[in-house]
């Protein structure tokens, strides 16, 4: 996903000491929040080889099992690179719960993140010039120590946690980039690994800098979403529609109005990179992904509001919080990625090699996108001016044949199932669970319980049962009508009632997306903007609408309570629809007084089901990282 700003601050300078720290000092644990957890800090060598002096301090957190007969810890590893894991310790504990009955849970902020000497760069706070210029400034701000923030150093830190924590063996549970760290640790210390749980796989050699597997997966993911009938009336070829829109915005960006969460209208534009951001944002928000086919089709027909709103929702997607170090992301990515140039090459030579590399990519490997877009969206603009401070990394070692569970979301663009299958084929005996319709960070995002059953089976030494979901959590949404005449219903009053219902469905879709991302109800006071005007606010008991406009000329105000059986009371105004009141009663019966006449109707079964699903989500509820502009953060 694309972050509209890079989370950073002033640079962190690591203290240089005369010698590397001595090993053997146990981690000093102390009780901390939440109850039942212990926190600790311990020093590790800045350079594990000992060639460069200095230390940094790692922050770790653990929950001790009631019984741990094998003296084993589960290590929870977050994504990125650049995301702190400790803020998500309870989510990690929930996801891997079957392993924790007889094992401790240990979570660390990897070096350069969170409380483990988080890297910060002022160049990412107030960017000047291109992303590459900001990255170069960041590299110079960090200094020569930037060469010690690679996966290899994190592997040695994990070994330090095992040793100083007093553990005999580890279960490594990684999500996204955390899977790459887990794979590297297993290759380096196979005797110390009991098992691997790899969710949303990054291959040991790291992601392809051009994200070819992601682009190739787009068509299959859209086909999975639509199935044979779910996009009927929306699109007969969602991938083809997306490709057509890509070509259009390559020639000229789309521009148009968007309603903010406060209900004001602002102007926005959308280009090819924004479409990529929307695709990646859908990895975390299935409501956004379900809106995509209809929004693309609307844009091709000239109605740009739906796709512009998706771009705005996508830019705010993900944990846009203080858990991400953009400086660490740039450092690790540019120091260890398989870039198409030599470390000693000049910047102009790097540009030439990058251009040559992208031109050599077969067009079919880029899905609906072209080579210029693939280059612009890659990590290469970030790293082209980066002054590398480390030697070429050695080839990735093979992952040993330890017990391994690989979990992959069938709707995951950034770490597609193709990569998970490739890794499973390399690890003897690995079990691969493909989860239909679910995106990134699969175990936490799966609403069906399939992944949790798989984790339980894996740690009980039973075969992992397959997932059997046959439909997405959120079906593709209809093309938003551009006038009341396109809304089903008999006469002006009937169409107004149906427009009112569609307005409620749309607002519910937006709040449902927020609930899915947060895995709990939206915060009280959260607001969303209507597609064409107005706003809605989440309250303790329901949703307050203020002149929300989904269908042009139909403004809906009032209150929709969440309590089962409660009556929704709305007023309708606007230039196009009938004016008056609409009440939606228990069971979906509608009683309205519009233009002075009493009208009765019934909410369609699909609308009632959608409302019930959003209510469940709002009552029911590991975050992953946002995108740096032009860069996929895993």
CSV table of N, CA and C in Angstrom, one decimal, residues 330-436:
chain,number,residue,atom,x,y,z
A,330,UNK,N,13.9,1.1,3.8
A,330,UNK,CA,14.9,1.5,2.8
A,330,UNK,C,16.2,0.9,3.0
A,331,UNK,N,16.7,0.9,4.2
A,331,UNK,CA,18.0,0.3,4.5
A,331,UNK,C,18.1,-1.1,4.2
A,332,UNK,N,17.2,-1.9,4.7
A,332,UNK,CA,17.3,-3.4,4.4
A,332,UNK,C,17.1,-3.7,3.0
A,333,UNK,N,16.1,-3.0,2.4
A,333,UNK,CA,15.7,-3.3,1.0
A,333,UNK,C,16.9,-3.0,0.0
A,334,UNK,N,17.5,-1.8,0.2
A,334,UNK,CA,18.6,-1.4,-0.7
A,334,UNK,C,19.9,-2.0,-0.4
A,335,UNK,N,20.1,-2.5,0.8
A,335,UNK,CA,21.3,-3.2,1.1
A,335,UNK,C,21.3,-4.7,0.7
A,336,UNK,N,20.2,-5.3,0.6
A,336,UNK,CA,20.2,-6.8,0.3
A,336,UNK,C,19.4,-7.2,-0.8
A,337,UNK,N,18.6,-6.4,-1.5
A,337,UNK,CA,17.8,-6.8,-2.6
A,337,UNK,C,18.7,-7.2,-3.8
A,338,UNK,N,18.2,-8.1,-4.7
A,338,UNK,CA,18.9,-8.5,-5.9
A,338,UNK,C,18.6,-7.5,-7.0
A,339,UNK,N,19.4,-6.4,-6.9
A,339,UNK,CA,19.1,-5.3,-7.8
A,339,UNK,C,19.9,-5.5,-9.1
A,340,UNK,N,19.4,-4.9,-10.2
A,340,UNK,CA,20.0,-5.2,-11.6
A,340,UNK,C,21.3,-4.4,-11.9
A,341,UNK,N,22.0,-4.1,-10.8
A,341,UNK,CA,23.3,-3.3,-11.0
A,341,UNK,C,24.3,-3.8,-10.0
A,342,UNK,N,25.5,-3.4,-10.3
A,342,UNK,CA,26.6,-3.7,-9.3
A,342,UNK,C,26.7,-2.6,-8.3
A,343,UNK,N,27.2,-3.0,-7.1
A,343,UNK,CA,27.2,-2.0,-6.0
A,343,UNK,C,28.1,-0.8,-6.4
A,344,UNK,N,29.2,-1.0,-7.2
A,344,UNK,CA,30.1,0.0,-7.5
A,344,UNK,C,29.6,0.9,-8.6
A,345,UNK,N,28.5,0.6,-9.3
A,345,UNK,CA,28.1,1.3,-10.4
A,345,UNK,C,27.7,2.7,-10.1
A,346,UNK,N,27.9,3.6,-11.0
A,346,UNK,CA,27.4,5.0,-10.8
A,346,UNK,C,25.9,5.1,-10.9
A,347,UNK,N,25.3,6.2,-10.5
A,347,UNK,CA,23.9,6.3,-10.6
A,347,UNK,C,23.4,6.2,-12.0
A,348,UNK,N,24.1,6.8,-12.9
A,348,UNK,CA,23.7,6.8,-14.3
A,348,UNK,C,23.8,5.4,-14.9
A,349,UNK,N,24.8,4.7,-14.4
A,349,UNK,CA,25.0,3.3,-14.9
A,349,UNK,C,23.8,2.4,-14.3
A,350,UNK,N,23.5,2.7,-13.1
A,350,UNK,CA,22.4,1.9,-12.5
A,350,UNK,C,21.1,2.2,-13.2
A,351,UNK,N,20.8,3.4,-13.6
A,351,UNK,CA,19.6,3.8,-14.3
A,351,UNK,C,19.6,3.0,-15.6
A,352,UNK,N,20.7,3.0,-16.3
A,352,UNK,CA,20.8,2.3,-17.6
A,352,UNK,C,20.5,0.8,-17.4
A,353,UNK,N,21.1,0.2,-16.4
A,353,UNK,CA,20.9,-1.3,-16.2
A,353,UNK,C,19.4,-1.6,-15.8
A,354,UNK,N,18.9,-0.7,-15.0
A,354,UNK,CA,17.5,-0.9,-14.6
A,354,UNK,C,16.5,-0.8,-15.8
A,355,UNK,N,16.8,0.1,-16.7
A,355,UNK,CA,16.0,0.3,-17.9
A,355,UNK,C,16.1,-0.9,-18.8
A,356,UNK,N,17.4,-1.4,-18.9
A,356,UNK,CA,17.6,-2.6,-19.7
A,356,UNK,C,16.9,-3.8,-19.1
A,357,UNK,N,16.9,-3.9,-17.8
A,357,UNK,CA,16.3,-5.1,-17.2
A,357,UNK,C,14.8,-5.1,-17.3
A,358,UNK,N,14.2,-4.0,-17.2
A,358,UNK,CA,12.7,-4.0,-17.4
A,358,UNK,C,12.3,-4.2,-18.8
A,359,UNK,N,13.1,-3.7,-19.7
A,359,UNK,CA,12.8,-4.0,-21.2
A,359,UNK,C,12.9,-5.4,-21.5
A,360,UNK,N,13.7,-6.2,-20.8
A,360,UNK,CA,13.8,-7.6,-21.1
A,360,UNK,C,12.7,-8.5,-20.5
A,361,UNK,N,11.8,-7.9,-19.7
A,361,UNK,CA,10.7,-8.7,-19.1
A,361,UNK,C,9.6,-9.0,-20.2
A,362,UNK,N,9.3,-10.2,-20.4
A,362,UNK,CA,8.1,-10.5,-21.3
A,362,UNK,C,6.9,-9.8,-20.8
A,363,UNK,N,6.2,-9.3,-21.7
A,363,UNK,CA,5.0,-8.5,-21.4
A,363,UNK,C,4.0,-9.3,-20.6
A,364,UNK,N,3.9,-10.6,-20.9
A,364,UNK,CA,2.9,-11.4,-20.2
A,364,UNK,C,3.1,-11.5,-18.7
A,365,UNK,N,4.4,-11.3,-18.2
A,365,UNK,CA,4.7,-11.4,-16.8
A,365,UNK,C,4.2,-10.2,-16.0
A,366,UNK,N,3.7,-9.2,-16.7
A,366,UNK,CA,3.3,-7.9,-16.0
A,366,UNK,C,1.8,-7.7,-15.8
A,367,UNK,N,1.1,-8.8,-16.1
A,367,UNK,CA,-0.4,-8.7,-16.0
A,367,UNK,C,-0.9,-7.5,-16.8
A,368,UNK,N,-1.8,-6.7,-16.1
A,368,UNK,CA,-2.4,-5.6,-16.9
A,368,UNK,C,-1.6,-4.4,-17.0
A,369,UNK,N,-0.3,-4.4,-16.5
A,369,UNK,CA,0.5,-3.3,-16.5
A,369,UNK,C,1.6,-3.3,-17.5
A,370,UNK,N,2.2,-2.2,-17.8
A,370,UNK,CA,3.3,-2.1,-18.8
A,370,UNK,C,4.7,-2.0,-18.1
A,371,UNK,N,5.7,-2.0,-18.9
A,371,UNK,CA,7.1,-2.0,-18.4
A,371,UNK,C,7.4,-0.7,-17.6
A,372,UNK,N,6.9,0.4,-18.2
A,372,UNK,CA,7.2,1.7,-17.5
A,372,UNK,C,6.6,1.7,-16.1
A,373,UNK,N,5.4,1.2,-16.0
A,373,UNK,CA,4.7,1.2,-14.7
A,373,UNK,C,5.5,0.2,-13.7
A,374,UNK,N,5.9,-0.9,-14.3
A,374,UNK,CA,6.6,-1.9,-13.4
A,374,UNK,C,7.9,-1.3,-12.9
A,375,UNK,N,8.6,-0.5,-13.7
A,375,UNK,CA,9.8,0.1,-13.3
A,375,UNK,C,9.5,1.2,-12.2
A,376,UNK,N,8.5,2.0,-12.5
A,376,UNK,CA,8.2,3.1,-11.6
A,376,UNK,C,7.7,2.6,-10.2
A,377,UNK,N,7.0,1.5,-10.2
A,377,UNK,CA,6.4,1.0,-8.9
A,377,UNK,C,7.4,0.1,-8.2
A,378,UNK,N,8.6,-0.2,-8.8
A,378,UNK,CA,9.5,-1.2,-8.1
A,378,UNK,C,10.3,-0.4,-7.1
A,379,UNK,N,11.2,-1.2,-6.4
A,379,UNK,CA,12.1,-0.6,-5.4
A,379,UNK,C,13.3,0.1,-6.1
A,380,UNK,N,13.4,0.0,-7.4
A,380,UNK,CA,14.6,0.6,-8.0
A,380,UNK,C,14.6,2.1,-7.9
A,381,UNK,N,13.5,2.9,-8.1
A,381,UNK,CA,13.7,4.3,-7.8
A,381,UNK,C,14.1,4.7,-6.4
A,382,UNK,N,13.7,3.8,-5.4
A,382,UNK,CA,14.2,4.0,-4.1
A,382,UNK,C,15.7,3.8,-3.9
A,383,UNK,N,16.2,2.8,-4.5
A,383,UNK,CA,17.6,2.3,-4.3
A,383,UNK,C,18.6,2.8,-5.3
A,384,UNK,N,18.1,3.5,-6.4
A,384,UNK,CA,19.1,3.8,-7.4
A,384,UNK,C,20.2,4.7,-7.0
A,385,UNK,N,20.0,5.6,-6.0
A,385,UNK,CA,21.0,6.5,-5.5
A,385,UNK,C,21.6,6.1,-4.1
A,386,UNK,N,21.1,4.9,-3.7
A,386,UNK,CA,21.6,4.5,-2.3
A,386,UNK,C,23.0,4.1,-2.3
A,387,UNK,N,23.9,4.7,-1.5
A,387,UNK,CA,25.3,4.3,-1.4
A,387,UNK,C,25.4,3.0,-0.5
A,388,UNK,N,25.6,1.9,-1.1
A,388,UNK,CA,25.6,0.6,-0.4
A,388,UNK,C,26.8,0.5,0.5
A,389,UNK,N,26.5,0.1,1.7
A,389,UNK,CA,27.6,0.0,2.8
A,389,UNK,C,28.0,-1.4,3.1
A,390,UNK,N,27.3,-2.4,2.5
A,390,UNK,CA,27.6,-3.8,2.8
A,390,UNK,C,28.1,-4.6,1.5
A,391,UNK,N,28.7,-5.7,1.7
A,391,UNK,CA,29.1,-6.5,0.5
A,391,UNK,C,27.9,-7.2,-0.1
A,392,UNK,N,28.1,-7.7,-1.3
A,392,UNK,CA,27.0,-8.5,-1.9
A,392,UNK,C,26.6,-9.7,-1.0
A,393,UNK,N,25.3,-9.8,-0.7
A,393,UNK,CA,24.9,-11.0,0.1
A,393,UNK,C,25.2,-12.3,-0.6
A,394,UNK,N,25.5,-13.3,0.2
A,394,UNK,CA,25.7,-14.6,-0.5
A,394,UNK,C,24.3,-15.2,-1.0
A,395,UNK,N,24.3,-16.1,-1.9
A,395,UNK,CA,23.1,-16.7,-2.3
A,395,UNK,C,22.3,-17.3,-1.1
A,396,UNK,N,21.0,-17.3,-1.2
A,396,UNK,CA,20.2,-17.8,-0.1
A,396,UNK,C,20.4,-19.3,0.0
A,397,UNK,N,20.6,-19.7,1.3
A,397,UNK,CA,20.8,-21.2,1.5
A,397,UNK,C,19.4,-21.8,1.5
A,398,UNK,N,19.4,-23.1,1.2
A,398,UNK,CA,18.1,-23.8,1.1
A,398,UNK,C,17.5,-24.0,2.6
A,399,UNK,N,16.2,-24.0,2.6
A,399,UNK,CA,15.5,-24.2,3.9
A,399,UNK,C,15.6,-25.7,4.3
A,400,UNK,N,16.0,-26.0,5.4
A,400,UNK,CA,16.1,-27.4,5.8
A,400,UNK,C,14.8,-28.1,5.9
A,401,UNK,N,14.7,-29.4,5.9
A,401,UNK,CA,13.5,-30.2,5.9
A,401,UNK,C,12.9,-30.3,7.3
A,402,UNK,N,12.6,-29.1,8.0
A,402,UNK,CA,12.0,-29.1,9.3
A,402,UNK,C,10.5,-29.1,9.1
A,403,UNK,N,9.7,-29.5,10.1
A,403,UNK,CA,8.2,-29.4,9.9
A,403,UNK,C,7.8,-28.0,9.6
A,404,UNK,N,7.1,-27.9,8.5
A,404,UNK,CA,6.7,-26.5,8.0
A,404,UNK,C,5.3,-26.5,7.6
A,405,UNK,N,4.6,-25.4,8.1
A,405,UNK,CA,3.3,-25.1,7.6
A,405,UNK,C,3.3,-23.8,6.9
A,406,UNK,N,2.9,-23.8,5.6
A,406,UNK,CA,2.9,-22.6,4.8
A,406,UNK,C,1.4,-22.2,4.5
A,407,UNK,N,1.1,-21.0,4.8
A,407,UNK,CA,-0.3,-20.5,4.7
A,407,UNK,C,-0.3,-19.3,3.7
A,408,UNK,N,-1.2,-19.4,2.7
A,408,UNK,CA,-1.2,-18.4,1.6
A,408,UNK,C,-2.6,-18.0,1.3
A,409,UNK,N,-2.9,-16.7,1.2
A,409,UNK,CA,-4.2,-16.3,0.9
A,409,UNK,C,-4.4,-16.3,-0.7
A,410,UNK,N,-5.5,-16.8,-1.1
A,410,UNK,CA,-5.7,-16.9,-2.6
A,410,UNK,C,-5.9,-15.5,-3.2
A,411,UNK,N,-6.2,-14.5,-2.4
A,411,UNK,CA,-6.5,-13.1,-2.9
A,411,UNK,C,-5.3,-12.2,-2.5
A,412,UNK,N,-4.2,-12.7,-2.2
A,412,UNK,CA,-3.0,-11.9,-1.8
A,412,UNK,C,-2.2,-11.5,-3.0
A,413,UNK,N,-2.2,-10.2,-3.3
A,413,UNK,CA,-1.4,-9.7,-4.4
A,413,UNK,C,0.1,-9.6,-4.1
A,414,UNK,N,0.4,-9.1,-2.9
A,414,UNK,CA,1.8,-8.7,-2.6
A,414,UNK,C,2.7,-10.0,-2.4
A,415,UNK,N,2.1,-11.1,-1.8
A,415,UNK,CA,2.8,-12.3,-1.7
A,415,UNK,C,1.9,-13.4,-2.2
A,416,UNK,N,1.8,-13.5,-3.5
A,416,UNK,CA,0.8,-14.4,-4.1
A,416,UNK,C,1.1,-15.9,-3.9
A,417,UNK,N,0.1,-16.7,-4.0
A,417,UNK,CA,0.2,-18.1,-3.8
A,417,UNK,C,1.2,-18.8,-4.6
A,418,UNK,N,1.5,-18.3,-5.8
A,418,UNK,CA,2.5,-18.9,-6.7
A,418,UNK,C,3.8,-19.0,-5.9
A,419,UNK,N,4.2,-18.0,-5.1
A,419,UNK,CA,5.5,-18.0,-4.4
A,419,UNK,C,5.4,-19.0,-3.3
A,420,UNK,N,4.2,-19.1,-2.6
A,420,UNK,CA,4.1,-20.1,-1.6
A,420,UNK,C,4.2,-21.5,-2.1
A,421,UNK,N,3.7,-21.8,-3.3
A,421,UNK,CA,3.8,-23.1,-3.9
A,421,UNK,C,5.3,-23.4,-4.2
A,422,UNK,N,6.0,-22.4,-4.7
A,422,UNK,CA,7.4,-22.6,-5.0
A,422,UNK,C,8.2,-22.9,-3.8
A,423,UNK,N,7.9,-22.2,-2.7
A,423,UNK,CA,8.7,-22.6,-1.4
A,423,UNK,C,8.3,-23.9,-0.9
A,424,UNK,N,7.0,-24.3,-1.0
A,424,UNK,CA,6.6,-25.6,-0.5
A,424,UNK,C,7.3,-26.7,-1.3
A,425,UNK,N,7.5,-26.5,-2.5
A,425,UNK,CA,8.2,-27.5,-3.4
A,425,UNK,C,9.7,-27.7,-3.0
A,426,UNK,N,10.2,-26.7,-2.3
A,426,UNK,CA,11.6,-26.8,-1.9
A,426,UNK,C,11.9,-27.4,-0.6
A,427,UNK,N,10.8,-27.5,0.3
A,427,UNK,CA,11.0,-28.0,1.7
A,427,UNK,C,10.3,-29.3,1.8
A,428,UNK,N,11.1,-30.4,1.9
A,428,UNK,CA,10.6,-31.7,2.0
A,428,UNK,C,9.6,-31.8,3.2
A,429,UNK,N,8.4,-32.3,2.8
A,429,UNK,CA,7.4,-32.6,3.8
A,429,UNK,C,6.6,-31.3,4.2
A,430,UNK,N,6.8,-30.2,3.6
A,430,UNK,CA,6.1,-29.0,4.0
A,430,UNK,C,4.6,-29.1,3.6
A,431,UNK,N,3.7,-28.6,4.5
A,431,UNK,CA,2.3,-28.6,4.2
A,431,UNK,C,1.9,-27.2,3.8
A,432,UNK,N,1.2,-27.1,2.7
A,432,UNK,CA,0.7,-25.8,2.1
A,432,UNK,C,-0.8,-25.7,2.2
A,433,UNK,N,-1.2,-24.6,2.9
A,433,UNK,CA,-2.7,-24.4,3.0
A,433,UNK,C,-3.0,-23.1,2.2
A,434,UNK,N,-3.8,-23.3,1.1
A,434,UNK,CA,-4.2,-22.2,0.3
A,434,UNK,C,-5.6,-21.8,0.8
A,435,UNK,N,-5.8,-20.5,1.1
A,435,UNK,CA,-7.0,-20.0,1.7
A,435,UNK,C,-7.8,-19.2,0.6
A,436,UNK,N,-8.8,-19.7,0.0
A,436,UNK,CA,-9.5,-18.9,-1.0
A,436,UNK,C,-10.1,-17.6,-0.5
